[in-house]
Amino acid sequence: MGKNKLKKFADMASYDHVFEADFEQLSQGEFAQRGRWSEWFGNDNPIVVELGCGRGEYTVGLARRNPDKNYIGVDIKGARMHAGATEAANEGLKNVAFLRTRIEFIERFFASGEVSEIWVTFPDPQMRKPRKRLVGTLMLSRYRNFLRPDGPVHLKTDSPFLFEYSQHMMAANAITAQALNADLYAQGVPDPALGIRTYYEQKWIDAGMTIKYVRFLIPQDVDLVEPDVEIERDNYHNVGRNVVIRSDK
């Protein structure tokens, strides 16, 4: 491991707004912060979670714009998360925290009704693995264990595959989209929160890709079903280390 990465992990370990628990720790007992996030933030403001936060740019951007809400960015890549965690610390943002864990464990970190909104920003579309899709029915079933019934899920993506999948998933489960936009920036952005652009999002826009947005509520007390459809896959490929480009072509 390089010295730079070691320094990042050392920094992360010293930040009081960064939390971490691996599978072994979770299996030995309940995560201590579960059900007590408001105590840590020191207020009863709504708690918003960003899943797959990467460098934390969106989490920090949302926190800057909405001081009346508390934001928690979740990702497994601590070295990436370091950027947002350090930025939040340097700016003295008190409504930001980060959680380093695998998203499949996410329901172990929050109590029922503790989270008011979920953001999923530019996730891997997982075209071959429906069970790993962050807006797939397996993950949605987990989210509703801690998301308020009136709490929306926001999906922002550049993937035509994932955008189409989300529409089939909603249709299969009688979900009505609260918002559905195939080209978010075509006619201006009505909500400033949607206009936050991460480094890689800007790269994708510059490459000519359209950004898509969906917002919906997860149905309660029903078994969610996967849509039985074939969806054309994206041209999804790596163009460099830690850089992914997807094409609408």
Short mmCIF file of N, CA, C and O in Angstrom, two decimals, residues 25-129:
data_model
loop_
_atom_site.label_atom_id
_atom_site.label_comp_id
_atom_site.label_asym_id
_atom_site.label_seq_id
_atom_site.Cartn_x
_atom_site.Cartn_y
_atom_site.Cartn_z
N GLN A 25 -17.48 -7.36 12.89
CA GLN A 25 -17.97 -6.49 13.96
C GLN A 25 -19.50 -6.50 14.02
O GLN A 25 -20.09 -6.56 15.11
N LEU A 26 -20.13 -6.46 12.85
CA LEU A 26 -21.59 -6.46 12.81
C LEU A 26 -22.17 -7.77 13.32
O LEU A 26 -23.22 -7.79 13.96
N SER A 27 -21.48 -8.88 13.02
CA SER A 27 -21.98 -10.18 13.44
C SER A 27 -21.89 -10.37 14.95
O SER A 27 -22.59 -11.21 15.52
N GLN A 28 -21.04 -9.59 15.59
CA GLN A 28 -20.85 -9.73 17.03
C GLN A 28 -21.85 -8.87 17.83
O GLN A 28 -21.97 -9.03 19.04
N GLY A 29 -22.51 -7.99 17.15
CA GLY A 29 -23.48 -7.15 17.85
C GLY A 29 -23.98 -6.03 16.97
O GLY A 29 -23.48 -5.79 15.89
N GLU A 30 -24.99 -5.33 17.45
CA GLU A 30 -25.60 -4.24 16.70
C GLU A 30 -24.66 -3.05 16.63
O GLU A 30 -23.96 -2.72 17.58
N PHE A 31 -24.65 -2.38 15.49
CA PHE A 31 -23.83 -1.18 15.32
C PHE A 31 -24.28 -0.13 16.33
O PHE A 31 -25.46 0.19 16.45
N ALA A 32 -23.33 0.42 17.08
CA ALA A 32 -23.65 1.28 18.22
C ALA A 32 -24.44 2.52 17.83
O ALA A 32 -25.26 3.02 18.62
N GLN A 33 -24.23 3.04 16.62
CA GLN A 33 -24.88 4.27 16.21
C GLN A 33 -26.30 4.05 15.70
O GLN A 33 -27.05 5.00 15.51
N ARG A 34 -26.66 2.80 15.47
CA ARG A 34 -27.98 2.49 14.92
C ARG A 34 -29.08 3.02 15.82
O ARG A 34 -29.13 2.73 17.02
N GLY A 35 -29.98 3.83 15.25
CA GLY A 35 -31.06 4.42 16.02
C GLY A 35 -30.66 5.64 16.83
O GLY A 35 -31.50 6.25 17.50
N ARG A 36 -29.38 6.04 16.71
CA ARG A 36 -28.89 7.14 17.53
C ARG A 36 -28.16 8.20 16.69
O ARG A 36 -27.41 9.00 17.22
N TRP A 37 -28.39 8.20 15.39
CA TRP A 37 -27.71 9.17 14.54
C TRP A 37 -28.08 10.61 14.89
O TRP A 37 -27.22 11.51 14.86
N SER A 38 -29.32 10.84 15.26
CA SER A 38 -29.73 12.20 15.62
C SER A 38 -28.97 12.70 16.85
O SER A 38 -28.66 13.89 16.96
N GLU A 39 -28.66 11.79 17.76
CA GLU A 39 -27.87 12.16 18.93
C GLU A 39 -26.48 12.63 18.51
O GLU A 39 -25.95 13.61 19.03
N TRP A 40 -25.90 11.91 17.55
CA TRP A 40 -24.56 12.29 17.10
C TRP A 40 -24.59 13.66 16.40
O TRP A 40 -23.73 14.51 16.65
N PHE A 41 -25.60 13.87 15.55
CA PHE A 41 -25.70 15.17 14.87
C PHE A 41 -26.11 16.28 15.83
O PHE A 41 -25.88 17.46 15.56
N GLY A 42 -26.74 15.91 16.94
CA GLY A 42 -27.14 16.90 17.92
C GLY A 42 -28.41 17.64 17.58
O GLY A 42 -28.66 18.75 18.08
N ASN A 43 -29.24 17.04 16.73
CA ASN A 43 -30.51 17.66 16.37
C ASN A 43 -31.45 16.58 15.83
O ASN A 43 -31.05 15.43 15.64
N ASP A 44 -32.70 16.97 15.57
CA ASP A 44 -33.71 16.05 15.05
C ASP A 44 -34.00 16.30 13.58
O ASP A 44 -35.07 15.93 13.08
N ASN A 45 -33.07 16.91 12.87
CA ASN A 45 -33.27 17.18 11.45
C ASN A 45 -33.33 15.88 10.65
O ASN A 45 -32.78 14.86 11.07
N PRO A 46 -34.01 15.90 9.50
CA PRO A 46 -34.09 14.68 8.68
C PRO A 46 -32.71 14.16 8.31
O PRO A 46 -31.78 14.94 8.06
N ILE A 47 -32.60 12.84 8.26
CA ILE A 47 -31.34 12.19 7.90
C ILE A 47 -31.46 11.66 6.47
O ILE A 47 -32.40 10.94 6.14
N VAL A 48 -30.51 12.05 5.64
CA VAL A 48 -30.48 11.67 4.23
C VAL A 48 -29.22 10.86 3.98
O VAL A 48 -28.12 11.25 4.40
N VAL A 49 -29.36 9.73 3.30
CA VAL A 49 -28.24 8.83 3.04
C VAL A 49 -27.95 8.80 1.55
O VAL A 49 -28.87 8.65 0.73
N GLU A 50 -26.66 8.94 1.20
CA GLU A 50 -26.23 8.72 -0.18
C GLU A 50 -25.49 7.39 -0.25
O GLU A 50 -24.48 7.21 0.44
N LEU A 51 -25.98 6.48 -1.07
CA LEU A 51 -25.37 5.15 -1.20
C LEU A 51 -24.41 5.13 -2.38
O LEU A 51 -24.75 5.60 -3.47
N GLY A 52 -23.22 4.58 -2.16
CA GLY A 52 -22.20 4.59 -3.20
C GLY A 52 -21.68 5.99 -3.43
O GLY A 52 -21.61 6.46 -4.56
N CYS A 53 -21.31 6.68 -2.36
CA CYS A 53 -20.99 8.10 -2.43
C CYS A 53 -19.65 8.39 -3.09
O CYS A 53 -19.36 9.55 -3.42
N GLY A 54 -18.80 7.37 -3.28
CA GLY A 54 -17.52 7.59 -3.94
C GLY A 54 -16.67 8.62 -3.22
O GLY A 54 -16.37 8.47 -2.04
N ARG A 55 -16.31 9.69 -3.91
CA ARG A 55 -15.47 10.74 -3.33
C ARG A 55 -16.24 11.67 -2.39
O ARG A 55 -15.64 12.58 -1.81
N GLY A 56 -17.53 11.45 -2.26
CA GLY A 56 -18.32 12.23 -1.31
C GLY A 56 -18.73 13.60 -1.80
O GLY A 56 -19.26 14.41 -1.03
N GLU A 57 -18.54 13.87 -3.10
CA GLU A 57 -18.85 15.20 -3.62
C GLU A 57 -20.33 15.54 -3.51
O GLU A 57 -20.70 16.67 -3.18
N TYR A 58 -21.19 14.55 -3.79
CA TYR A 58 -22.63 14.83 -3.74
C TYR A 58 -23.09 14.98 -2.30
O TYR A 58 -23.90 15.87 -2.00
N THR A 59 -22.59 14.14 -1.41
CA THR A 59 -22.96 14.25 0.00
C THR A 59 -22.61 15.63 0.54
O THR A 59 -23.44 16.29 1.19
N VAL A 60 -21.40 16.08 0.27
CA VAL A 60 -20.96 17.40 0.75
C VAL A 60 -21.74 18.51 0.06
O VAL A 60 -22.14 19.50 0.69
N GLY A 61 -21.98 18.37 -1.25
CA GLY A 61 -22.74 19.37 -1.98
C GLY A 61 -24.15 19.54 -1.44
O GLY A 61 -24.66 20.66 -1.29
N LEU A 62 -24.81 18.43 -1.14
CA LEU A 62 -26.15 18.49 -0.55
C LEU A 62 -26.12 19.14 0.83
O LEU A 62 -27.00 19.93 1.17
N ALA A 63 -25.11 18.79 1.62
CA ALA A 63 -25.01 19.33 2.98
C ALA A 63 -24.82 20.84 2.96
O ALA A 63 -25.36 21.56 3.80
N ARG A 64 -24.03 21.34 2.00
CA ARG A 64 -23.83 22.78 1.89
C ARG A 64 -25.15 23.49 1.60
O ARG A 64 -25.44 24.56 2.14
N ARG A 65 -25.95 22.91 0.72
CA ARG A 65 -27.18 23.55 0.28
C ARG A 65 -28.31 23.44 1.28
O ARG A 65 -29.25 24.24 1.26
N ASN A 66 -28.24 22.44 2.15
CA ASN A 66 -29.38 22.16 3.04
C ASN A 66 -28.89 21.98 4.48
O ASN A 66 -28.83 20.85 4.99
N PRO A 67 -28.56 23.07 5.16
CA PRO A 67 -28.07 22.94 6.54
C PRO A 67 -29.13 22.43 7.51
O PRO A 67 -28.79 22.05 8.64
N ASP A 68 -30.39 22.38 7.06
CA ASP A 68 -31.47 21.88 7.92
C ASP A 68 -31.69 20.38 7.77
O ASP A 68 -32.67 19.84 8.28
N LYS A 69 -30.77 19.71 7.07
CA LYS A 69 -30.81 18.26 6.96
C LYS A 69 -29.43 17.69 7.28
O LYS A 69 -28.41 18.37 7.12
N ASN A 70 -29.41 16.44 7.73
CA ASN A 70 -28.16 15.74 8.02
C ASN A 70 -27.88 14.71 6.94
O ASN A 70 -28.80 13.98 6.54
N TYR A 71 -26.63 14.63 6.49
CA TYR A 71 -26.28 13.76 5.37
C TYR A 71 -25.21 12.75 5.76
O TYR A 71 -24.24 13.09 6.45
N ILE A 72 -25.41 11.51 5.30
CA ILE A 72 -24.45 10.44 5.55
C ILE A 72 -24.11 9.79 4.21
O ILE A 72 -24.97 9.24 3.53
N GLY A 73 -22.84 9.87 3.82
CA GLY A 73 -22.36 9.22 2.61
C GLY A 73 -21.85 7.83 2.93
O GLY A 73 -21.11 7.65 3.91
N VAL A 74 -22.25 6.85 2.12
CA VAL A 74 -21.89 5.45 2.38
C VAL A 74 -21.13 4.88 1.19
O VAL A 74 -21.57 5.01 0.04
N ASP A 75 -20.00 4.24 1.47
CA ASP A 75 -19.23 3.58 0.42
C ASP A 75 -18.25 2.64 1.10
O ASP A 75 -17.97 2.77 2.29
N ILE A 76 -17.72 1.69 0.33
CA ILE A 76 -16.73 0.77 0.86
C ILE A 76 -15.31 1.25 0.60
O ILE A 76 -14.37 0.83 1.26
N LYS A 77 -15.15 2.18 -0.35
CA LYS A 77 -13.82 2.64 -0.75
C LYS A 77 -13.38 3.82 0.12
O LYS A 77 -13.69 4.98 -0.15
N GLY A 78 -12.63 3.52 1.17
CA GLY A 78 -12.20 4.56 2.09
C GLY A 78 -11.28 5.59 1.47
O GLY A 78 -11.36 6.78 1.78
N ALA A 79 -10.41 5.15 0.56
CA ALA A 79 -9.47 6.08 -0.07
C ALA A 79 -10.19 7.11 -0.92
O ALA A 79 -9.78 8.27 -1.00
N ARG A 80 -11.29 6.71 -1.56
CA ARG A 80 -12.09 7.66 -2.33
C ARG A 80 -12.86 8.59 -1.41
O ARG A 80 -12.92 9.79 -1.62
N MET A 81 -13.49 8.02 -0.40
CA MET A 81 -14.30 8.78 0.54
C MET A 81 -13.49 9.86 1.26
O MET A 81 -14.03 10.88 1.70
N HIS A 82 -12.19 9.66 1.34
CA HIS A 82 -11.30 10.60 2.03
C HIS A 82 -11.46 12.02 1.52
O HIS A 82 -11.41 12.98 2.30
N ALA A 83 -11.67 12.18 0.21
CA ALA A 83 -11.78 13.52 -0.36
C ALA A 83 -12.94 14.29 0.25
O ALA A 83 -12.79 15.42 0.72
N GLY A 84 -14.13 13.68 0.26
CA GLY A 84 -15.30 14.36 0.80
C GLY A 84 -15.21 14.53 2.31
O GLY A 84 -15.61 15.57 2.85
N ALA A 85 -14.70 13.51 2.99
CA ALA A 85 -14.58 13.59 4.44
C ALA A 85 -13.63 14.72 4.85
O ALA A 85 -13.90 15.46 5.81
N THR A 86 -12.53 14.86 4.11
CA THR A 86 -11.57 15.93 4.40
C THR A 86 -12.16 17.29 4.08
O THR A 86 -11.99 18.25 4.85
N GLU A 87 -12.87 17.39 2.97
CA GLU A 87 -13.50 18.66 2.60
C GLU A 87 -14.51 19.09 3.66
O GLU A 87 -14.56 20.26 4.04
N ALA A 88 -15.33 18.15 4.12
CA ALA A 88 -16.31 18.47 5.16
C ALA A 88 -15.63 18.93 6.44
O ALA A 88 -16.09 19.88 7.09
N ALA A 89 -14.53 18.27 6.79
CA ALA A 89 -13.79 18.65 8.00
C ALA A 89 -13.19 20.03 7.85
O ALA A 89 -13.27 20.86 8.77
N ASN A 90 -12.58 20.30 6.71
CA ASN A 90 -11.94 21.60 6.49
C ASN A 90 -12.95 22.75 6.48
O ASN A 90 -12.63 23.87 6.89
N GLU A 91 -14.16 22.48 6.01
CA GLU A 91 -15.20 23.51 5.96
C GLU A 91 -15.98 23.61 7.27
O GLU A 91 -16.80 24.52 7.43
N GLY A 92 -15.75 22.67 8.17
CA GLY A 92 -16.46 22.69 9.44
C GLY A 92 -17.94 22.37 9.32
O GLY A 92 -18.76 22.84 10.13
N LEU A 93 -18.30 21.56 8.31
CA LEU A 93 -19.70 21.17 8.13
C LEU A 93 -20.12 20.21 9.24
O LEU A 93 -19.51 19.15 9.41
N LYS A 94 -21.14 20.57 9.95
CA LYS A 94 -21.59 19.76 11.10
C LYS A 94 -22.73 18.82 10.74
O LYS A 94 -23.16 18.03 11.59
N ASN A 95 -23.23 18.91 9.51
CA ASN A 95 -24.36 18.06 9.11
C ASN A 95 -23.93 16.99 8.11
O ASN A 95 -24.72 16.55 7.27
N VAL A 96 -22.68 16.55 8.21
CA VAL A 96 -22.14 15.53 7.32
C VAL A 96 -21.44 14.44 8.12
O VAL A 96 -20.67 14.72 9.04
N ALA A 97 -21.71 13.20 7.74
CA ALA A 97 -20.96 12.06 8.27
C ALA A 97 -20.73 11.08 7.12
O ALA A 97 -21.38 11.15 6.08
N PHE A 98 -19.79 10.18 7.31
CA PHE A 98 -19.50 9.15 6.31
C PHE A 98 -19.45 7.79 7.00
O PHE A 98 -18.99 7.68 8.14
N LEU A 99 -19.92 6.80 6.27
CA LEU A 99 -19.97 5.44 6.79
C LEU A 99 -19.30 4.52 5.79
O LEU A 99 -19.73 4.43 4.63
N ARG A 100 -18.26 3.85 6.22
CA ARG A 100 -17.53 2.94 5.33
C ARG A 100 -17.99 1.50 5.61
O ARG A 100 -17.71 0.93 6.66
N THR A 101 -18.72 0.95 4.65
CA THR A 101 -19.19 -0.43 4.76
C THR A 101 -19.70 -0.88 3.40
O THR A 101 -19.85 -0.08 2.47
N ARG A 102 -19.98 -2.15 3.27
CA ARG A 102 -20.61 -2.67 2.07
C ARG A 102 -22.10 -2.36 2.12
O ARG A 102 -22.75 -2.53 3.16
N ILE A 103 -22.64 -1.92 1.01
CA ILE A 103 -24.03 -1.47 1.01
C ILE A 103 -25.01 -2.61 1.29
O ILE A 103 -26.10 -2.39 1.80
N GLU A 104 -24.61 -3.85 1.00
CA GLU A 104 -25.51 -4.96 1.30
C GLU A 104 -25.75 -5.11 2.82
O GLU A 104 -26.68 -5.80 3.23
N PHE A 105 -24.92 -4.47 3.64
CA PHE A 105 -25.12 -4.50 5.09
C PHE A 105 -25.89 -3.29 5.61
O PHE A 105 -26.06 -3.14 6.81
N ILE A 106 -26.36 -2.43 4.72
CA ILE A 106 -26.81 -1.10 5.11
C ILE A 106 -27.92 -1.10 6.16
O ILE A 106 -27.95 -0.23 7.04
N GLU A 107 -28.82 -2.06 6.12
CA GLU A 107 -29.95 -2.03 7.06
C GLU A 107 -29.50 -2.28 8.50
O GLU A 107 -30.26 -2.01 9.44
N ARG A 108 -28.27 -2.74 8.69
CA ARG A 108 -27.77 -2.97 10.05
C ARG A 108 -27.31 -1.68 10.73
O ARG A 108 -26.99 -1.69 11.92
N PHE A 109 -27.26 -0.59 9.97
CA PHE A 109 -26.72 0.66 10.50
C PHE A 109 -27.79 1.69 10.85
O PHE A 109 -27.49 2.72 11.45
N PHE A 110 -29.05 1.42 10.48
CA PHE A 110 -30.11 2.39 10.70
C PHE A 110 -31.35 1.69 11.25
O PHE A 110 -31.70 0.59 10.81
N ALA A 111 -32.01 2.34 12.18
CA ALA A 111 -33.24 1.79 12.77
C ALA A 111 -34.44 2.12 11.89
O ALA A 111 -34.38 2.97 11.00
N SER A 112 -35.55 1.46 12.16
CA SER A 112 -36.78 1.67 11.40
C SER A 112 -37.18 3.15 11.41
O SER A 112 -37.26 3.77 12.47
N GLY A 113 -37.40 3.70 10.21
CA GLY A 113 -37.84 5.08 10.09
C GLY A 113 -36.79 6.12 10.38
O GLY A 113 -37.11 7.32 10.45
N GLU A 114 -35.55 5.72 10.53
CA GLU A 114 -34.50 6.67 10.91
C GLU A 114 -34.04 7.54 9.75
O GLU A 114 -33.53 8.65 9.95
N VAL A 115 -34.22 7.06 8.52
CA VAL A 115 -33.75 7.77 7.33
C VAL A 115 -34.94 8.37 6.58
O VAL A 115 -35.97 7.70 6.39
N SER A 116 -34.80 9.61 6.14
CA SER A 116 -35.89 10.32 5.45
C SER A 116 -35.78 10.29 3.94
O SER A 116 -36.79 10.44 3.25
N GLU A 117 -34.58 10.13 3.41
CA GLU A 117 -34.39 10.08 1.96
C GLU A 117 -33.17 9.23 1.64
O GLU A 117 -32.24 9.14 2.46
N ILE A 118 -33.15 8.64 0.45
CA ILE A 118 -31.98 7.93 -0.06
C ILE A 118 -31.64 8.49 -1.43
O ILE A 118 -32.51 8.64 -2.29
N TRP A 119 -30.36 8.79 -1.62
CA TRP A 119 -29.84 9.16 -2.93
C TRP A 119 -28.93 8.04 -3.43
O TRP A 119 -28.09 7.54 -2.68
N VAL A 120 -29.12 7.67 -4.69
CA VAL A 120 -28.24 6.71 -5.36
C VAL A 120 -27.69 7.43 -6.59
O VAL A 120 -28.44 7.68 -7.55
N THR A 121 -26.45 7.81 -6.54
CA THR A 121 -25.88 8.65 -7.59
C THR A 121 -24.83 7.89 -8.40
O THR A 121 -23.80 7.49 -7.88
N PHE A 122 -25.14 7.69 -9.66
CA PHE A 122 -24.23 7.08 -10.63
C PHE A 122 -23.67 5.73 -10.18
O PHE A 122 -22.46 5.52 -10.17
N PRO A 123 -24.56 4.81 -9.80
CA PRO A 123 -24.09 3.48 -9.39
C PRO A 123 -23.69 2.65 -10.61
O PRO A 123 -24.12 2.92 -11.74
N ASP A 124 -22.89 1.63 -10.37
CA ASP A 124 -22.66 0.61 -11.39
C ASP A 124 -24.01 0.00 -11.74
O ASP A 124 -24.74 -0.44 -10.85
N PRO A 125 -24.40 -0.04 -13.02
CA PRO A 125 -25.73 -0.59 -13.36
C PRO A 125 -25.87 -2.08 -13.12
O PRO A 125 -27.00 -2.59 -13.13
N GLN A 126 -24.75 -2.79 -12.89
CA GLN A 126 -24.81 -4.22 -12.61
C GLN A 126 -25.70 -4.94 -13.62
O GLN A 126 -26.66 -5.63 -13.27
N MET A 127 -25.35 -4.81 -14.89
CA MET A 127 -26.20 -5.34 -15.96
C MET A 127 -26.35 -6.86 -15.92
O MET A 127 -27.34 -7.41 -16.37
N ARG A 128 -25.37 -7.55 -15.36
CA ARG A 128 -25.43 -9.01 -15.29
C ARG A 128 -25.89 -9.53 -13.93
O ARG A 128 -26.12 -10.72 -13.77
N LYS A 129 -26.01 -8.64 -12.93
CA LYS A 129 -26.28 -9.08 -11.57
C LYS A 129 -27.41 -8.26 -10.95
O LYS A 129 -27.17 -7.30 -10.21
#
